[in-house]
Short mmCIF file of C-alpha atoms in Angstrom, two decimals:
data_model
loop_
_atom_site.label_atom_id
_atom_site.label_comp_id
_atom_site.label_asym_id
_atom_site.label_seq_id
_atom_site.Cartn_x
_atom_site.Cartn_y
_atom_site.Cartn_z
CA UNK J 612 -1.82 -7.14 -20.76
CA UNK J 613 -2.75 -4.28 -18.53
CA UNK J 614 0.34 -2.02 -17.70
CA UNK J 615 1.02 2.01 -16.91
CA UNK J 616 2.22 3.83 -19.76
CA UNK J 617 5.92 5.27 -19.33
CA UNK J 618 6.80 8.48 -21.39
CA UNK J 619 10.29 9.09 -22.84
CA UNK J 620 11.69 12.72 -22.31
CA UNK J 621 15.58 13.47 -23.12
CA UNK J 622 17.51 11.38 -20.76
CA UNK J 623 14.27 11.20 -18.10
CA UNK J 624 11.64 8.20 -17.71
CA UNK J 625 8.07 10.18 -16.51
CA UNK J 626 5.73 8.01 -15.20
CA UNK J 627 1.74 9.08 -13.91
CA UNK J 628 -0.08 5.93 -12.02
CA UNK J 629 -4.11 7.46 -12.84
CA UNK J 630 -4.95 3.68 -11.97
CA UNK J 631 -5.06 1.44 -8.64
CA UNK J 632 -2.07 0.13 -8.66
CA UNK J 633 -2.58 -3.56 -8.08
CA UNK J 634 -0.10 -6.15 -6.91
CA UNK J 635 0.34 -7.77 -11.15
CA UNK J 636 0.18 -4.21 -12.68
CA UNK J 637 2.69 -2.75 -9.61
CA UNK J 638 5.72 -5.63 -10.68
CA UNK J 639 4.74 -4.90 -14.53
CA UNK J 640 5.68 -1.29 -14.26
CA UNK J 641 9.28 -2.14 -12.19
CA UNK J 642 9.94 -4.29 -14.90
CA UNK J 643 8.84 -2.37 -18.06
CA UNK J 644 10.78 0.96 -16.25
CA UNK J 645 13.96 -1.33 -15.83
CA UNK J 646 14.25 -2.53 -19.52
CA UNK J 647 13.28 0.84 -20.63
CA UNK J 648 16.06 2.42 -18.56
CA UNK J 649 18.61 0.42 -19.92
CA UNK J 650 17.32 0.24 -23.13
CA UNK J 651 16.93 4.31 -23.61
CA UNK J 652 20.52 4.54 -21.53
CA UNK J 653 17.77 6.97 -18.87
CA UNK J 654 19.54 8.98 -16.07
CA UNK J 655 15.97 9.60 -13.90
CA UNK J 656 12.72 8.20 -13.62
CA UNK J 657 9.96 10.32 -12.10
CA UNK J 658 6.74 8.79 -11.08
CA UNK J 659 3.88 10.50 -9.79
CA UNK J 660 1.47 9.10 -7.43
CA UNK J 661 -0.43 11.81 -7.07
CA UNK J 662 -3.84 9.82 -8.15
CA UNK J 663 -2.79 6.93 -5.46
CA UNK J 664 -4.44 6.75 -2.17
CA UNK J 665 -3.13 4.33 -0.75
CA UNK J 666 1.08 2.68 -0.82
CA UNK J 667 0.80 -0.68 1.27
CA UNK J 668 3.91 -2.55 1.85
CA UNK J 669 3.60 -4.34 -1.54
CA UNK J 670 3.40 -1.12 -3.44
CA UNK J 671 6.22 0.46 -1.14
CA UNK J 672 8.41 -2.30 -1.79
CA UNK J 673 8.01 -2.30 -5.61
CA UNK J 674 8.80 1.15 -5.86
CA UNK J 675 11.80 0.67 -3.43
CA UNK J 676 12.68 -1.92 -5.73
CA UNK J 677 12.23 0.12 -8.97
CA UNK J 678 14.47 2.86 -7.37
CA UNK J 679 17.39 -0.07 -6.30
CA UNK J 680 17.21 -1.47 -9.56
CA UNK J 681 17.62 2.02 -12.02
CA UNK J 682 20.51 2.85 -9.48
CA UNK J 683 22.39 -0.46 -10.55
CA UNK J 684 21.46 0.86 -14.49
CA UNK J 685 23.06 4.27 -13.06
CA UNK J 686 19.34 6.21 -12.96
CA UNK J 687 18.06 8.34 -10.16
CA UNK J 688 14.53 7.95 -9.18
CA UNK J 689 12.57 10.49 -8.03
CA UNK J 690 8.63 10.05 -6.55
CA UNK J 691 6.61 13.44 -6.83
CA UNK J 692 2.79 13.58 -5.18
CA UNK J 693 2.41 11.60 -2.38
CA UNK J 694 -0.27 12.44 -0.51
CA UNK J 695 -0.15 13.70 2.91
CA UNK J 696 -2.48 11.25 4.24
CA UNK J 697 -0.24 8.51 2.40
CA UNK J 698 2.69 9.52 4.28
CA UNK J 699 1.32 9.29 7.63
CA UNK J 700 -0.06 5.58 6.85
CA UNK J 701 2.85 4.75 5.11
CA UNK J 702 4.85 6.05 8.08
CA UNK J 703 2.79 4.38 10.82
CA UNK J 704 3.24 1.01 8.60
CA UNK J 705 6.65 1.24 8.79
CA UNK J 706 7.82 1.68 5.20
CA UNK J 707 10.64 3.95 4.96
CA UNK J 708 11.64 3.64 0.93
CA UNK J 709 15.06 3.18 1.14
CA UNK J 710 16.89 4.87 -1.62
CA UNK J 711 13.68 6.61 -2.99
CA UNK J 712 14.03 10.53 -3.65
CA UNK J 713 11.01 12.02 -2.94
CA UNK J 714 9.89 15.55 -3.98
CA UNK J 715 6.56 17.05 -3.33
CA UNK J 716 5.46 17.93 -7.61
CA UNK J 717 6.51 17.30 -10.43
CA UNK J 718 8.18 20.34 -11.48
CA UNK J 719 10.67 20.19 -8.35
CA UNK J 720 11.30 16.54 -9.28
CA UNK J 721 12.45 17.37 -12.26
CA UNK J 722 14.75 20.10 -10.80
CA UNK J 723 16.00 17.26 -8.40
CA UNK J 724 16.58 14.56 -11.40
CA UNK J 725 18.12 17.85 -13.45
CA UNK J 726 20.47 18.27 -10.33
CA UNK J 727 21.49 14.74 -9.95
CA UNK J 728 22.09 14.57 -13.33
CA UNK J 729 24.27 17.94 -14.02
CA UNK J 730 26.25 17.21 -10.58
CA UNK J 731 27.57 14.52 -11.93
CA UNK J 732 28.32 16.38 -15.46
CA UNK J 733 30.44 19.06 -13.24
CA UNK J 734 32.38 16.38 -11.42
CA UNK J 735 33.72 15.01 -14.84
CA UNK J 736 34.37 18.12 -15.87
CA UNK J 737 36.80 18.67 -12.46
CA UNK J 738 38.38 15.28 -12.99
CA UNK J 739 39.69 16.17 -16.35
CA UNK S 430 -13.41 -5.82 23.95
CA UNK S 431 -16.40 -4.28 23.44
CA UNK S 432 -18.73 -7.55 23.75
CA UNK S 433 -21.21 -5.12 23.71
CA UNK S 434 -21.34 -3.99 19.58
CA UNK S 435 -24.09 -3.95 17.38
CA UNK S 436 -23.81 -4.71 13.53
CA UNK S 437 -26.26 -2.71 11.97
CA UNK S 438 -25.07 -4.30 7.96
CA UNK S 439 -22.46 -6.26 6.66
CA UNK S 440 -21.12 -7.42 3.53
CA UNK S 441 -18.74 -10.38 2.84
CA UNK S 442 -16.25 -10.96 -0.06
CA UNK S 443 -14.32 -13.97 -1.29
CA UNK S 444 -10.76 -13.59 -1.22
CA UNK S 445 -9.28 -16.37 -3.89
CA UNK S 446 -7.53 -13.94 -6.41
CA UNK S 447 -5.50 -10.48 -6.96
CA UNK S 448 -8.78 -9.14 -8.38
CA UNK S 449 -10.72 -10.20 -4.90
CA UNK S 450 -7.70 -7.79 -2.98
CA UNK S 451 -8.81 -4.97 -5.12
CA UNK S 452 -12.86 -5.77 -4.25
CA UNK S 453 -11.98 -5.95 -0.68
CA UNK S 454 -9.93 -2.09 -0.92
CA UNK S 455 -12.67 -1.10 -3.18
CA UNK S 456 -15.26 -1.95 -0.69
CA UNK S 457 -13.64 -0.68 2.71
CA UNK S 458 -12.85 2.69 0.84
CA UNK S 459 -16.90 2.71 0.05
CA UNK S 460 -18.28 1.89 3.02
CA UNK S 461 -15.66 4.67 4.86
CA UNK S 462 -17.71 7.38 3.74
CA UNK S 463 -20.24 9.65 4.93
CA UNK S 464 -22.45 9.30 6.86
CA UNK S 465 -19.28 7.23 8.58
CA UNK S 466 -17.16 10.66 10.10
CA UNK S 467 -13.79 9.33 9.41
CA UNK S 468 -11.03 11.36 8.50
CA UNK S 469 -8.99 11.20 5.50
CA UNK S 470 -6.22 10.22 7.19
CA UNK S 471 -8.16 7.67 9.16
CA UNK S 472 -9.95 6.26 5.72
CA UNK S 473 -6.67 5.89 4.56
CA UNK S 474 -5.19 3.52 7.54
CA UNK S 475 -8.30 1.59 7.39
CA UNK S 476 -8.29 0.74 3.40
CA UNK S 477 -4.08 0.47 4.07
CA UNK S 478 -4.37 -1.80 6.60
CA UNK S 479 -7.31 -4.18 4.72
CA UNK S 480 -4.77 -4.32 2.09
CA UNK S 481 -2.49 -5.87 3.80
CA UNK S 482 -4.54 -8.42 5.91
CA UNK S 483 -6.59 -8.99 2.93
CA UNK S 484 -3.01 -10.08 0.83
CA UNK S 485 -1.94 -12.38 3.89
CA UNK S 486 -5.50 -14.26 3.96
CA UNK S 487 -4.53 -14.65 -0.12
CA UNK S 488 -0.93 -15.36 0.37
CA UNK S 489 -0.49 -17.54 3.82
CA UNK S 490 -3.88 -18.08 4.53
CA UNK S 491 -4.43 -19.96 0.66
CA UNK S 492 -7.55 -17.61 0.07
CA UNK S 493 -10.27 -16.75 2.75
CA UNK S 494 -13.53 -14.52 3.59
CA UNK S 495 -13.57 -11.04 4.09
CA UNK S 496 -16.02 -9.22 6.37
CA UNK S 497 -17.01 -5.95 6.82
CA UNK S 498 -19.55 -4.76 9.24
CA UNK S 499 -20.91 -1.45 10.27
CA UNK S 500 -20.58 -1.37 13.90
CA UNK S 501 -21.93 0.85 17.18
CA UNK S 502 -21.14 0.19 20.60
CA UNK S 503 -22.70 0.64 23.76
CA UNK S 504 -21.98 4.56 23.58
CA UNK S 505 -23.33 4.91 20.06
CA UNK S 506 -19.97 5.33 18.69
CA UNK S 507 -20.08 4.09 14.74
CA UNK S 508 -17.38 2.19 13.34
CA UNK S 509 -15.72 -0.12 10.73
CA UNK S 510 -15.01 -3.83 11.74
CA UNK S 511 -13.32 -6.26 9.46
CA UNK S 512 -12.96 -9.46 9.75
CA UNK S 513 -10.78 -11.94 7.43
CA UNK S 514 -10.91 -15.34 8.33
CA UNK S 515 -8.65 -18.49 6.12
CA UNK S 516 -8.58 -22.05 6.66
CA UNK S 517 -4.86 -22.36 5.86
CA UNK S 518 -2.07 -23.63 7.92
CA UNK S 519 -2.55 -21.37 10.69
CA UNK S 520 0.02 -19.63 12.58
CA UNK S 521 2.91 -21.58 15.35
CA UNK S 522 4.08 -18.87 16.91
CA UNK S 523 2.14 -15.33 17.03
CA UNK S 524 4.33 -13.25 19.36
CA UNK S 525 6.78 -13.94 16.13
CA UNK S 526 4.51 -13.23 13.24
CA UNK S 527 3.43 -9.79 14.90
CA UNK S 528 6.84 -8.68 15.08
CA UNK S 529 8.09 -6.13 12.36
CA UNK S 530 10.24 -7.33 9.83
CA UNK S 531 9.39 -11.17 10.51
CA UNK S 532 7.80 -13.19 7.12
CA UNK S 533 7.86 -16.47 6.06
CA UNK S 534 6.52 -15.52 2.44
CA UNK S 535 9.79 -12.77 1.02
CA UNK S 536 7.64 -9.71 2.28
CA UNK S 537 8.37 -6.88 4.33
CA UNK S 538 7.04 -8.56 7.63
CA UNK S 539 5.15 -5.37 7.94
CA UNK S 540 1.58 -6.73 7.21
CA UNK S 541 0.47 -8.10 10.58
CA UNK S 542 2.50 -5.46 12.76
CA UNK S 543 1.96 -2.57 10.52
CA UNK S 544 -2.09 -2.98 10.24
CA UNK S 545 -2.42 -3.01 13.96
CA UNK S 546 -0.33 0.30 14.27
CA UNK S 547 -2.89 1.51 11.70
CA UNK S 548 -6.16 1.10 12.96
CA UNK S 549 -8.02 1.20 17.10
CA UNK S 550 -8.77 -2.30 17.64
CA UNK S 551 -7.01 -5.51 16.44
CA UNK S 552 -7.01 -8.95 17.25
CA UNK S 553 -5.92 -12.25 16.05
CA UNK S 554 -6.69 -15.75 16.69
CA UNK S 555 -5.02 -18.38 14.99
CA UNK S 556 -3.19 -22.40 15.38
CA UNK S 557 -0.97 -24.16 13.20
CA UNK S 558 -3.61 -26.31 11.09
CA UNK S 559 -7.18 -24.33 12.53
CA UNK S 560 -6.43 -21.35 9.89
CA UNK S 561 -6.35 -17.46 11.27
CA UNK S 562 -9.21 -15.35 12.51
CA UNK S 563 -7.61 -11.31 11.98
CA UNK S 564 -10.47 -8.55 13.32
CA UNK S 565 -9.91 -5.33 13.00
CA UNK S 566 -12.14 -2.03 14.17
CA UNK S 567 -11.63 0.80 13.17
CA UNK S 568 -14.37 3.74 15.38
CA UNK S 569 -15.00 6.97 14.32
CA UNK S 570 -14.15 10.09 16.46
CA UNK S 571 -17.08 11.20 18.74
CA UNK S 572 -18.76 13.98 17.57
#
């Protein structure tokens, strides 16, 4: 079956879409992502959609999805790229993507997952 | 309404399958190029919003026909006008359907409402066992 490759790094989940992201291949990805985040115990997932040009609501709501699902497994998800003519549409469609971090590369989403990630290392070391 | 338009070409596609969706962006996001002076942003909306329509003739409409037509009106302004057209159970109540966040089918309810927001023209024509008629036009800035 046809499905977006997701790349292990550390504690991190780094996803590129280079394909159109059809409806099948769209709930593939949410559902290879959530095993792999529990599987590999992942604190972030970062997926660029750099190479998309277009997020309709079916897209928007499987990411939105994707992002609600690795917060239940404890993950942050970050989405690096967009384009700025995908954010107007996506805006003037009405999707919001609740719960979605978004950064504008990939370097400062890793900073972002990096930050969620050591905030959280600093608050246990407070509590102890 | 511009009664007035002239199709200069048109293409249809048969939407029965996820694969037909993908012909149908695929198509629109061809025939939005040059010569056609639409913007990125304004390609965008258009192939966005023919998503969307294109899914609902799939999903509510049971499958349906996709048109797209190169259009000019009366003032020689070019454009895009699509046309998807099902023979499914039609639509009760349209003031409802076009509202945002309404859906019978677990979506968003952003299809209908959303598209219209996206492109110039849009209309819809549709009763409960006559199938839907959704046109949209989207014209390229004058020049």
């Amino acid at each position: 079956m046809e499905r977006i490759p997701v790349l292990k790094l550390d504690q991190f989940l780094l996803v590129t879409i280079q394909v159109e992201l059809h409806d099948q291949l769209a709930l593939t990805l949410q559902d290879d992502l959530t095993t792999m985040v529990s599987r590999h115990s992942s604190r972030g997932v970062l997926i660029d959609i750099s190479a998309l040009d277009i997020v309709d609501s079916f897209i928007g709501r499987t990411l939105a999805h994707i992002a609600a699902l690795s917060r239940i497994l404890d993950a942050a998800t970050v989405l690096v790229g967009m384009r700025p003519a995908v954010a107007i549409t996506m805006v003037e469609l009405g999707l919001t993507l609740p719960g979605v971090s978004t950064a504008l590369n990939v370097e400062r989403g890793m900073t972002l997952l990096r930050e969620a990630v050591g905030n959280e290392h600093d608050d246990e070391d407070d509590a102890e | 309404m511009n009664t007035t338009t002239k199709t200069t070409r048109s293409e249809s596609v048969l939407i029965r399958n996820q694969e037909d969706l993908q012909r149908v962006r695929a198509l629109v996001r061809q025939w939005a190029q040059p010569p056609l002076s639409f913007s990125t942003v304004e390609q965008t909306k258009l192939v966005t919003a023919a998503s969307e329509l294109a899914r609902n003739t799939l999903i509510y409409g049971l499958g349906g026909t996709f048109l797209i037509e190169d259009v000019t009106d009366a003032l020689a302004r070019r454009g895009l006008r699509l046309s998807f057209r099902d023979e499914g159970p039609g639509i009760p109540d349209i003031a409802k359907a076009m509202q945002d966040g309404y859906t019978t089918g677990g979506g968003m309810g952003l299809g209908l409402s959303g598209a219209k927001r996206l492109v110039s023209e849009f209309s819809i024509d549709s009763a409960p066992g006559k199938g839907t008629l959704v046109c949209i036009t989207q014209w390229t800035r004058r020049l």
